[in-house]
mmCIF file of C-alpha atoms in Angstrom:
data_model
loop_
_atom_site.group_PDB
_atom_site.id
_atom_site.type_symbol
_atom_site.label_atom_id
_atom_site.label_comp_id
_atom_site.label_asym_id
_atom_site.label_seq_id
_atom_site.Cartn_x
_atom_site.Cartn_y
_atom_site.Cartn_z
ATOM 1 C CA UNK Z 1 118.361 118.203 120.659
ATOM 2 C CA UNK Z 2 118.965 114.692 121.246
ATOM 3 C CA UNK Z 3 116.144 113.047 119.621
ATOM 4 C CA UNK Z 4 116.675 110.652 116.630
ATOM 5 C CA UNK Z 5 115.533 112.209 113.443
ATOM 6 C CA UNK Z 6 115.500 115.310 111.802
ATOM 7 C CA UNK Z 7 114.373 116.611 108.279
ATOM 8 C CA UNK Z 8 116.660 119.150 107.230
ATOM 9 C CA UNK Z 9 115.184 121.068 104.075
ATOM 10 C CA UNK Z 10 113.737 123.861 106.193
ATOM 11 C CA UNK Z 11 110.062 123.806 106.295
ATOM 12 C CA UNK Z 12 109.108 121.347 103.649
ATOM 13 C CA UNK Z 13 109.360 118.290 105.450
ATOM 14 C CA UNK Z 14 107.799 119.452 108.592
ATOM 15 C CA UNK Z 15 104.427 118.767 106.981
ATOM 16 C CA UNK Z 16 105.027 114.905 106.598
ATOM 17 C CA UNK Z 17 103.593 112.491 109.145
ATOM 18 C CA UNK Z 18 105.757 111.175 111.752
ATOM 19 C CA UNK Z 19 105.870 107.623 111.333
ATOM 20 C CA UNK Z 20 108.657 105.343 112.746
ATOM 21 C CA UNK Z 21 108.998 102.958 109.737
ATOM 22 C CA UNK Z 22 111.679 100.542 108.912
ATOM 23 C CA UNK Z 23 113.778 102.304 105.857
ATOM 24 C CA UNK Z 24 113.118 99.044 103.722
ATOM 25 C CA UNK Z 25 109.631 99.986 103.618
ATOM 26 C CA UNK Z 26 109.170 103.797 103.275
ATOM 27 C CA UNK Z 27 108.719 104.967 99.768
ATOM 28 C CA UNK Z 28 106.550 107.123 97.297
ATOM 29 C CA UNK Z 29 102.937 105.509 96.307
ATOM 30 C CA UNK Z 30 99.695 106.035 94.512
ATOM 31 C CA UNK Z 31 96.754 104.836 92.644
ATOM 32 C CA UNK Z 32 97.258 103.940 89.021
ATOM 33 C CA UNK Z 33 100.670 103.453 87.166
ATOM 34 C CA UNK Z 34 99.479 106.361 84.676
ATOM 35 C CA UNK Z 35 98.707 108.813 87.715
ATOM 36 C CA UNK Z 36 102.751 108.931 88.266
ATOM 37 C CA UNK Z 37 105.020 111.650 87.160
ATOM 38 C CA UNK Z 38 107.104 110.047 84.251
ATOM 39 C CA UNK Z 39 105.243 106.557 84.182
ATOM 40 C CA UNK Z 40 104.322 106.913 80.456
ATOM 41 C CA UNK Z 41 108.024 107.730 79.666
ATOM 42 C CA UNK Z 42 111.199 105.866 79.612
ATOM 43 C CA UNK Z 43 111.996 102.173 79.964
ATOM 44 C CA UNK Z 44 110.221 100.030 82.134
ATOM 45 C CA UNK Z 45 112.694 98.737 84.933
ATOM 46 C CA UNK Z 46 110.059 96.697 87.092
ATOM 47 C CA UNK Z 47 107.019 94.745 86.384
ATOM 48 C CA UNK Z 48 104.718 93.181 89.023
ATOM 49 C CA UNK Z 49 101.276 91.424 89.453
ATOM 50 C CA UNK Z 50 98.364 92.443 87.460
ATOM 51 C CA UNK Z 51 100.463 94.118 84.875
ATOM 52 C CA UNK Z 52 101.988 96.860 87.016
ATOM 53 C CA UNK Z 53 105.099 98.782 85.897
ATOM 54 C CA UNK Z 54 107.719 101.325 86.906
ATOM 55 C CA UNK Z 55 109.598 103.192 84.158
ATOM 56 C CA UNK Z 56 113.160 104.582 84.885
ATOM 57 C CA UNK Z 57 111.694 108.297 84.352
ATOM 58 C CA UNK Z 58 109.121 107.547 87.057
ATOM 59 C CA UNK Z 59 111.645 106.118 89.364
ATOM 60 C CA UNK Z 60 114.163 108.937 88.828
ATOM 61 C CA UNK Z 61 111.783 112.058 89.438
ATOM 62 C CA UNK Z 62 110.557 109.942 92.678
ATOM 63 C CA UNK Z 63 114.313 109.654 93.757
ATOM 64 C CA UNK Z 64 114.885 113.333 93.064
ATOM 65 C CA UNK Z 65 111.777 114.144 95.141
ATOM 66 C CA UNK Z 66 113.170 112.087 98.213
ATOM 67 C CA UNK Z 67 116.673 113.780 97.581
ATOM 68 C CA UNK Z 68 115.064 117.299 98.951
ATOM 69 C CA UNK Z 69 112.632 116.075 101.271
ATOM 70 C CA UNK Z 70 114.654 113.184 102.706
ATOM 71 C CA UNK Z 71 118.250 113.463 102.208
ATOM 72 C CA UNK Z 72 119.354 110.721 104.730
ATOM 73 C CA UNK Z 73 117.205 108.168 102.955
ATOM 74 C CA UNK Z 74 118.167 109.592 99.462
ATOM 75 C CA UNK Z 75 121.957 108.921 100.441
ATOM 76 C CA UNK Z 76 121.068 105.073 100.141
ATOM 77 C CA UNK Z 77 118.909 105.522 97.318
ATOM 78 C CA UNK Z 78 122.198 106.884 95.314
ATOM 79 C CA UNK Z 79 123.785 103.735 95.916
ATOM 80 C CA UNK Z 80 123.483 101.381 92.859
ATOM 81 C CA UNK Z 81 123.803 97.916 94.671
ATOM 82 C CA UNK Z 82 120.700 99.143 96.776
ATOM 83 C CA UNK Z 83 118.662 100.513 94.240
ATOM 84 C CA UNK Z 84 116.601 97.260 93.162
ATOM 85 C CA UNK Z 85 115.691 96.942 96.556
ATOM 86 C CA UNK Z 86 114.340 100.431 96.636
ATOM 87 C CA UNK Z 87 112.459 99.900 93.370
ATOM 88 C CA UNK Z 88 110.613 96.826 95.178
ATOM 89 C CA UNK Z 89 109.758 99.213 98.084
ATOM 90 C CA UNK Z 90 108.336 101.670 95.892
ATOM 91 C CA UNK Z 91 106.025 99.158 94.098
ATOM 92 C CA UNK Z 92 104.829 98.065 97.540
ATOM 93 C CA UNK Z 93 103.902 101.490 98.565
ATOM 94 C CA UNK Z 94 102.163 101.874 95.153
ATOM 95 C CA UNK Z 95 99.966 99.080 95.646
ATOM 96 C CA UNK Z 96 98.931 99.656 99.519
ATOM 97 C CA UNK Z 97 98.757 103.487 99.666
ATOM 98 C CA UNK Z 98 95.444 103.510 97.974
ATOM 99 C CA UNK Z 99 93.807 101.316 100.835
ATOM 100 C CA UNK Z 100 93.756 104.332 103.221
ATOM 101 C CA UNK Z 101 90.287 105.292 104.590
ATOM 102 C CA UNK Z 102 88.299 107.977 103.257
ATOM 103 C CA UNK Z 103 88.901 110.306 106.294
ATOM 104 C CA UNK Z 104 92.655 109.665 105.458
ATOM 105 C CA UNK Z 105 92.387 110.710 102.263
ATOM 106 C CA UNK Z 106 90.960 114.101 103.091
ATOM 107 C CA UNK Z 107 94.040 114.304 105.618
ATOM 108 C CA UNK Z 108 96.350 113.635 102.652
ATOM 109 C CA UNK Z 109 94.993 116.231 100.569
ATOM 110 C CA UNK Z 110 94.798 118.927 103.458
ATOM 111 C CA UNK Z 111 98.397 118.368 104.128
ATOM 112 C CA UNK Z 112 99.264 118.135 100.438
ATOM 113 C CA UNK Z 113 97.969 121.704 100.055
ATOM 114 C CA UNK Z 114 99.990 122.958 102.815
ATOM 115 C CA UNK Z 115 103.064 121.136 101.320
ATOM 116 C CA UNK Z 116 102.304 122.965 97.890
ATOM 117 C CA UNK Z 117 102.134 126.236 99.808
ATOM 118 C CA UNK Z 118 105.338 125.710 101.587
ATOM 119 C CA UNK Z 119 107.099 124.742 98.301
ATOM 120 C CA UNK Z 120 105.806 127.935 96.424
ATOM 121 C CA UNK Z 121 107.298 130.036 99.329
ATOM 122 C CA UNK Z 122 110.486 128.363 99.140
ATOM 123 C CA UNK Z 123 110.655 128.844 95.353
ATOM 124 C CA UNK Z 124 110.042 132.766 95.975
ATOM 125 C CA UNK Z 125 112.662 132.827 98.986
ATOM 126 C CA UNK Z 126 115.714 134.756 97.642
ATOM 127 C CA UNK Z 127 117.832 132.770 99.904
ATOM 128 C CA UNK Z 128 116.791 129.458 98.535
ATOM 129 C CA UNK Z 129 115.104 129.813 95.293
ATOM 130 C CA UNK Z 130 118.038 129.720 92.823
ATOM 131 C CA UNK Z 131 119.171 126.494 94.311
ATOM 132 C CA UNK Z 132 115.846 124.704 94.421
ATOM 133 C CA UNK Z 133 114.635 125.954 90.910
ATOM 134 C CA UNK Z 134 117.978 124.671 89.816
ATOM 135 C CA UNK Z 135 117.822 121.511 91.360
ATOM 136 C CA UNK Z 136 114.197 120.690 90.142
ATOM 137 C CA UNK Z 137 114.942 121.920 86.590
ATOM 138 C CA UNK Z 138 117.745 119.498 86.385
ATOM 139 C CA UNK Z 139 115.576 116.730 87.310
ATOM 140 C CA UNK Z 140 112.532 117.861 85.424
ATOM 141 C CA UNK Z 141 110.525 117.867 88.640
ATOM 142 C CA UNK Z 142 107.460 120.218 88.506
ATOM 143 C CA UNK Z 143 105.673 121.599 91.807
ATOM 144 C CA UNK Z 144 102.661 119.410 90.653
ATOM 145 C CA UNK Z 145 104.641 116.526 90.505
ATOM 146 C CA UNK Z 146 106.289 117.146 93.806
ATOM 147 C CA UNK Z 147 103.124 117.416 95.368
ATOM 148 C CA UNK Z 148 101.907 114.158 94.015
ATOM 149 C CA UNK Z 149 104.621 112.348 95.206
ATOM 150 C CA UNK Z 150 104.213 114.095 98.609
ATOM 151 C CA UNK Z 151 100.694 112.789 98.562
ATOM 152 C CA UNK Z 152 101.992 109.229 97.731
ATOM 153 C CA UNK Z 153 104.457 109.217 100.549
ATOM 154 C CA UNK Z 154 101.845 110.496 103.098
ATOM 155 C CA UNK Z 155 99.313 108.151 102.057
ATOM 156 C CA UNK Z 156 101.481 105.063 102.432
ATOM 157 C CA UNK Z 157 102.746 106.385 105.908
ATOM 158 C CA UNK Z 158 98.880 106.619 106.800
ATOM 159 C CA UNK Z 159 98.251 102.830 105.625
ATOM 160 C CA UNK Z 160 101.404 101.841 107.718
ATOM 161 C CA UNK Z 161 100.384 103.714 110.786
ATOM 162 C CA UNK Z 162 96.891 102.034 110.631
ATOM 163 C CA UNK Z 163 98.662 98.549 110.132
ATOM 164 C CA UNK Z 164 100.799 99.644 112.941
ATOM 165 C CA UNK Z 165 97.899 100.361 115.432
ATOM 166 C CA UNK Z 166 96.262 97.190 114.105
ATOM 167 C CA UNK Z 167 98.837 95.083 115.499
ATOM 168 C CA UNK Z 168 99.599 97.264 118.599
ATOM 169 C CA UNK Z 169 96.137 96.547 119.760
ATOM 170 C CA UNK Z 170 96.798 93.037 120.144
ATOM 171 C CA UNK Z 171 100.420 92.955 121.757
ATOM 172 C CA UNK Z 172 100.413 90.731 124.538
ATOM 173 C CA UNK Z 173 102.047 90.997 127.895
ATOM 174 C CA UNK Z 174 104.440 88.127 126.794
ATOM 175 C CA UNK Z 175 105.491 89.870 123.768
ATOM 176 C CA UNK Z 176 106.210 93.178 125.655
ATOM 177 C CA UNK Z 177 108.410 91.219 127.976
ATOM 178 C CA UNK Z 178 110.292 89.268 125.303
ATOM 179 C CA UNK Z 179 110.952 92.729 123.460
ATOM 180 C CA UNK Z 180 112.219 94.288 126.881
ATOM 181 C CA UNK Z 181 114.487 90.960 127.349
ATOM 182 C CA UNK Z 182 116.132 92.037 123.958
ATOM 183 C CA UNK Z 183 117.862 95.066 125.436
ATOM 184 C CA UNK Z 184 116.747 95.945 129.150
ATOM 185 C CA UNK Z 185 119.280 98.636 129.201
ATOM 186 C CA UNK Z 186 117.104 100.904 126.584
ATOM 187 C CA UNK Z 187 114.849 101.614 129.853
ATOM 188 C CA UNK Z 188 117.649 102.898 132.213
ATOM 189 C CA UNK Z 189 116.689 105.923 133.899
ATOM 190 C CA UNK Z 190 119.645 108.409 133.754
ATOM 191 C CA UNK Z 191 120.481 111.648 135.046
ATOM 192 C CA UNK Z 192 123.250 113.363 132.815
ATOM 193 C CA UNK Z 193 124.682 116.739 132.115
ATOM 194 C CA UNK Z 194 125.947 117.585 128.879
ATOM 195 C CA UNK Z 195 127.088 120.615 126.862
ATOM 196 C CA UNK Z 196 126.455 120.396 123.146
ATOM 197 C CA UNK Z 197 128.892 122.049 120.559
ATOM 198 C CA UNK Z 198 126.764 121.722 117.485
ATOM 199 C CA UNK Z 199 128.274 121.586 113.941
ATOM 200 C CA UNK Z 200 124.956 122.452 111.875
ATOM 201 C CA UNK Z 201 121.969 124.317 113.083
ATOM 202 C CA UNK Z 202 119.047 122.093 113.346
ATOM 203 C CA UNK Z 203 116.319 124.336 112.415
ATOM 204 C CA UNK Z 204 118.198 125.332 109.073
ATOM 205 C CA UNK Z 205 120.505 122.850 108.525
ATOM 206 C CA UNK Z 206 122.980 125.593 107.796
ATOM 207 C CA UNK Z 207 126.671 124.619 108.930
ATOM 208 C CA UNK Z 208 127.794 126.305 112.114
ATOM 209 C CA UNK Z 209 131.127 124.799 112.733
ATOM 210 C CA UNK Z 210 133.696 122.431 110.770
ATOM 211 C CA UNK Z 211 133.887 118.761 112.727
ATOM 212 C CA UNK Z 212 137.555 120.004 113.847
ATOM 213 C CA UNK Z 213 136.175 123.565 115.086
ATOM 214 C CA UNK Z 214 133.374 121.720 117.112
ATOM 215 C CA UNK Z 215 135.577 119.143 118.722
ATOM 216 C CA UNK Z 216 138.288 121.762 119.532
ATOM 217 C CA UNK Z 217 135.513 123.791 121.298
ATOM 218 C CA UNK Z 218 134.166 120.702 122.988
ATOM 219 C CA UNK Z 219 137.572 119.643 124.280
ATOM 220 C CA UNK Z 220 138.061 123.232 125.652
ATOM 221 C CA UNK Z 221 134.811 122.879 127.730
ATOM 222 C CA UNK Z 222 135.724 119.656 128.957
ATOM 223 C CA UNK Z 223 139.244 120.933 130.179
ATOM 224 C CA UNK Z 224 137.337 123.981 131.935
ATOM 225 C CA UNK Z 225 134.995 121.299 133.585
ATOM 226 C CA UNK Z 226 137.968 119.296 134.696
ATOM 227 C CA UNK Z 227 139.582 122.217 136.053
ATOM 228 C CA UNK Z 228 136.523 122.777 138.385
ATOM 229 C CA UNK Z 229 134.509 125.036 135.956
ATOM 230 C CA UNK Z 230 130.818 125.466 136.956
ATOM 231 C CA UNK Z 231 128.356 123.692 134.645
ATOM 232 C CA UNK Z 232 125.840 126.116 134.885
ATOM 233 C CA UNK Z 233 128.181 128.925 133.867
ATOM 234 C CA UNK Z 234 129.693 126.989 131.109
ATOM 235 C CA UNK Z 235 126.518 125.553 129.785
ATOM 236 C CA UNK Z 236 125.184 129.118 129.420
ATOM 237 C CA UNK Z 237 128.355 129.929 127.721
ATOM 238 C CA UNK Z 238 128.981 127.101 125.133
ATOM 239 C CA UNK Z 239 126.017 124.995 125.005
ATOM 240 C CA UNK Z 240 123.791 124.774 121.719
ATOM 241 C CA UNK Z 241 121.219 123.049 123.253
ATOM 242 C CA UNK Z 242 118.096 125.069 123.991
ATOM 243 C CA UNK Z 243 116.521 122.521 126.234
ATOM 244 C CA UNK Z 244 119.174 122.334 128.720
ATOM 245 C CA UNK Z 245 121.810 125.387 128.474
ATOM 246 C CA UNK Z 246 119.755 127.143 131.173
ATOM 247 C CA UNK Z 247 119.874 124.330 133.543
ATOM 248 C CA UNK Z 248 123.371 123.381 133.780
ATOM 249 C CA UNK Z 249 123.095 120.946 131.013
ATOM 250 C CA UNK Z 250 120.921 118.665 133.060
ATOM 251 C CA UNK Z 251 118.614 116.116 131.928
ATOM 252 C CA UNK Z 252 117.220 114.556 135.202
ATOM 253 C CA UNK Z 253 116.042 110.896 135.694
ATOM 254 C CA UNK Z 254 114.983 110.517 131.817
ATOM 255 C CA UNK Z 255 114.855 106.965 130.118
ATOM 256 C CA UNK Z 256 117.524 106.745 127.732
ATOM 257 C CA UNK Z 257 115.500 104.859 125.066
ATOM 258 C CA UNK Z 258 114.652 108.390 123.305
ATOM 259 C CA UNK Z 259 118.182 109.434 122.853
ATOM 260 C CA UNK Z 260 120.219 109.222 119.728
ATOM 261 C CA UNK Z 261 122.206 106.035 119.621
ATOM 262 C CA UNK Z 262 125.591 107.605 120.737
ATOM 263 C CA UNK Z 263 124.217 109.591 123.207
ATOM 264 C CA UNK Z 264 122.127 106.678 124.547
ATOM 265 C CA UNK Z 265 125.285 104.301 124.535
ATOM 266 C CA UNK Z 266 127.524 106.926 126.307
ATOM 267 C CA UNK Z 267 124.624 107.729 129.104
ATOM 268 C CA UNK Z 268 124.352 103.804 129.698
ATOM 269 C CA UNK Z 269 128.140 103.220 129.691
ATOM 270 C CA UNK Z 270 130.046 106.194 130.879
ATOM 271 C CA UNK Z 271 131.574 106.146 134.253
ATOM 272 C CA UNK Z 272 129.232 107.865 136.774
ATOM 273 C CA UNK Z 273 130.632 111.062 138.036
ATOM 274 C CA UNK Z 274 133.283 111.283 135.293
ATOM 275 C CA UNK Z 275 133.436 113.828 132.696
ATOM 276 C CA UNK Z 276 133.801 111.638 129.563
ATOM 277 C CA UNK Z 277 135.498 112.587 126.414
ATOM 278 C CA UNK Z 278 133.451 114.489 123.822
ATOM 279 C CA UNK Z 279 130.530 112.260 122.137
ATOM 280 C CA UNK Z 280 129.962 112.876 118.490
ATOM 281 C CA UNK Z 281 126.238 112.553 117.290
ATOM 282 C CA UNK Z 282 124.369 113.873 114.232
ATOM 283 C CA UNK Z 283 124.045 117.268 116.150
ATOM 284 C CA UNK Z 284 127.762 117.725 117.006
ATOM 285 C CA UNK Z 285 129.941 116.783 119.947
ATOM 286 C CA UNK Z 286 128.508 116.196 123.476
ATOM 287 C CA UNK Z 287 130.581 116.781 126.805
ATOM 288 C CA UNK Z 288 128.785 114.666 129.200
ATOM 289 C CA UNK Z 289 128.924 113.515 132.854
ATOM 290 C CA UNK Z 290 126.196 111.012 134.040
ATOM 291 C CA UNK Z 291 125.170 111.749 137.618
ATOM 292 C CA UNK Z 292 123.083 108.474 138.063
ATOM 293 C CA UNK Z 293 121.657 105.562 136.291
ATOM 294 C CA UNK Z 294 119.211 103.051 137.542
ATOM 295 C CA UNK Z 295 117.896 99.912 135.804
ATOM 296 C CA UNK Z 296 114.224 99.647 135.303
ATOM 297 C CA UNK Z 297 112.820 96.120 135.888
ATOM 298 C CA UNK Z 298 110.113 95.023 133.759
ATOM 299 C CA UNK Z 299 107.292 94.773 136.249
ATOM 300 C CA UNK Z 300 108.428 98.526 137.154
ATOM 301 C CA UNK Z 301 108.105 99.987 133.601
ATOM 302 C CA UNK Z 302 106.052 103.193 133.040
ATOM 303 C CA UNK Z 303 103.132 103.203 130.762
ATOM 304 C CA UNK Z 304 105.037 105.580 128.616
ATOM 305 C CA UNK Z 305 107.718 102.640 128.285
ATOM 306 C CA UNK Z 306 105.273 100.035 127.714
ATOM 307 C CA UNK Z 307 103.898 101.786 124.876
ATOM 308 C CA UNK Z 308 107.456 101.981 123.561
ATOM 309 C CA UNK Z 309 107.272 98.129 123.757
ATOM 310 C CA UNK Z 310 104.063 97.569 122.132
ATOM 311 C CA UNK Z 311 105.048 100.070 119.347
ATOM 312 C CA UNK Z 312 108.434 98.231 118.775
ATOM 313 C CA UNK Z 313 106.524 94.802 118.511
ATOM 314 C CA UNK Z 314 104.005 95.997 116.202
ATOM 315 C CA UNK Z 315 106.500 97.788 114.020
ATOM 316 C CA UNK Z 316 108.301 94.306 113.604
ATOM 317 C CA UNK Z 317 104.899 92.677 112.787
ATOM 318 C CA UNK Z 318 103.986 95.574 110.332
ATOM 319 C CA UNK Z 319 107.378 95.048 108.644
ATOM 320 C CA UNK Z 320 106.884 91.243 108.392
ATOM 321 C CA UNK Z 321 103.596 91.798 106.948
ATOM 322 C CA UNK Z 322 104.814 94.233 104.151
ATOM 323 C CA UNK Z 323 107.657 91.999 103.422
ATOM 324 C CA UNK Z 324 105.578 89.008 102.894
ATOM 325 C CA UNK Z 325 103.167 90.902 100.570
ATOM 326 C CA UNK Z 326 106.210 91.985 98.492
ATOM 327 C CA UNK Z 327 106.915 88.469 98.015
ATOM 328 C CA UNK Z 328 103.458 87.968 96.689
ATOM 329 C CA UNK Z 329 103.467 90.711 94.095
ATOM 330 C CA UNK Z 330 106.071 89.015 92.163
ATOM 331 C CA UNK Z 331 108.120 91.848 91.417
ATOM 332 C CA UNK Z 332 110.910 91.646 88.550
ATOM 333 C CA UNK Z 333 113.315 94.295 88.327
ATOM 334 C CA UNK Z 334 115.792 94.847 85.386
ATOM 335 C CA UNK Z 335 118.095 97.858 85.902
ATOM 336 C CA UNK Z 336 120.856 99.063 83.533
ATOM 337 C CA UNK Z 337 124.332 98.837 84.243
ATOM 338 C CA UNK Z 338 125.524 101.339 87.196
ATOM 339 C CA UNK Z 339 125.625 105.012 86.095
ATOM 340 C CA UNK Z 340 127.452 107.839 87.989
ATOM 341 C CA UNK Z 341 126.157 108.879 91.454
ATOM 342 C CA UNK Z 342 123.319 111.399 91.093
ATOM 343 C CA UNK Z 343 123.552 114.854 91.927
ATOM 344 C CA UNK Z 344 123.513 116.106 95.376
ATOM 345 C CA UNK Z 345 120.277 117.102 97.489
ATOM 346 C CA UNK Z 346 119.785 120.743 97.524
ATOM 347 C CA UNK Z 347 119.458 120.658 100.916
ATOM 348 C CA UNK Z 348 122.439 122.227 103.030
ATOM 349 C CA UNK Z 349 125.380 119.931 103.512
ATOM 350 C CA UNK Z 350 125.840 118.046 106.682
ATOM 351 C CA UNK Z 351 122.940 115.559 106.747
ATOM 352 C CA UNK Z 352 123.694 112.978 109.623
ATOM 353 C CA UNK Z 353 124.536 109.485 108.612
ATOM 354 C CA UNK Z 354 121.434 106.910 108.861
ATOM 355 C CA UNK Z 355 121.791 103.210 109.351
ATOM 356 C CA UNK Z 356 120.157 101.638 106.564
ATOM 357 C CA UNK Z 357 117.944 99.672 109.144
ATOM 358 C CA UNK Z 358 117.158 102.759 111.057
ATOM 359 C CA UNK Z 359 114.127 104.522 111.175
ATOM 360 C CA UNK Z 360 113.995 107.029 108.113
ATOM 361 C CA UNK Z 361 112.021 109.965 107.590
ATOM 362 C CA UNK Z 362 110.566 109.380 110.109
ATOM 363 C CA UNK Z 363 110.067 112.225 112.127
ATOM 364 C CA UNK Z 364 109.484 115.117 109.538
ATOM 365 C CA UNK Z 365 107.263 116.541 111.666
ATOM 366 C CA UNK Z 366 108.933 115.797 114.989
ATOM 367 C CA UNK Z 367 110.484 118.705 116.507
ATOM 368 C CA UNK Z 368 114.116 118.581 117.669
ATOM 369 C CA UNK Z 369 113.018 120.664 120.456
ATOM 370 C CA UNK Z 370 112.271 117.977 122.955
ATOM 371 C CA UNK Z 371 115.376 117.967 124.441
ATOM 372 C CA UNK Z 372 115.227 115.188 126.861
ATOM 373 C CA UNK Z 373 113.424 111.827 126.216
#
């Protein structure tokens, strides 16, 4: 329950590929301009090298798809001041997605069939169908169009992963050391107990408690612990984290780099042996006690830690590569005057805020079950 990202629209997003990508580079993609839903209608809002274009109808359909498959990203896509940048990202992905291997194309097709099945299942689900149908009708988005955008997203993620792996294979020890030196505290090994009082059910995205209700319950837990309450008993009674509630809330000797930012910061800074004030994350409120914390020198890093460093270095290089390629595409964007914010996503409310520079989507297939690192 402590990992970074989740994709809240039930099962649909779990089919997408897990790919730690900068938000500035994730978008839809495809083959030819004419293949895109809406590309033959509306006004041209972007042109790029070799006669490429994006119309407003095409981009609006793509944005509508993202709103229910990736609400965190869609929150930023709806901000008028950021729209030009997202249009450029969309162009980049349109150019590079077709460059995946034949084997990857088969993978895309296979997973697209699964996505289509799940979407059709959702549309038949009595609980969700009315809301989802209404949303798709409002945005003039058909199942076939959603599947096309899914294939474009998936293909571009596979392209990005291949580029990442290419750079990762060439990362040197000196580059890893330089990356480590940026923030060695990310590799602290910490034993921490916590009791999570959630605001949103992570499997369904359904609201469980209001923020005020969750905070009040977390403060109640803290008061009982401060009074000498037993962690094992209170974790079983109060904690909504299935990964630790039956273990006294304990995560023993875990590297903090895998935790969500707020939890990681608390694990790195909270006074050892003291129960801190409730810490708010995208999951709810955590009552925490750090039992031990040890720094890890670079030459003592585990193979897993080194792999994390290689991935970070490779991700930076892949991002720089695509940014440079974006410049070469000579993209020109012409947008109309700002319009009212688009309607909200059909996913349940309570999506966590995500930093524009954070990894986005990523983890559609990453289950939040891995409660520790």
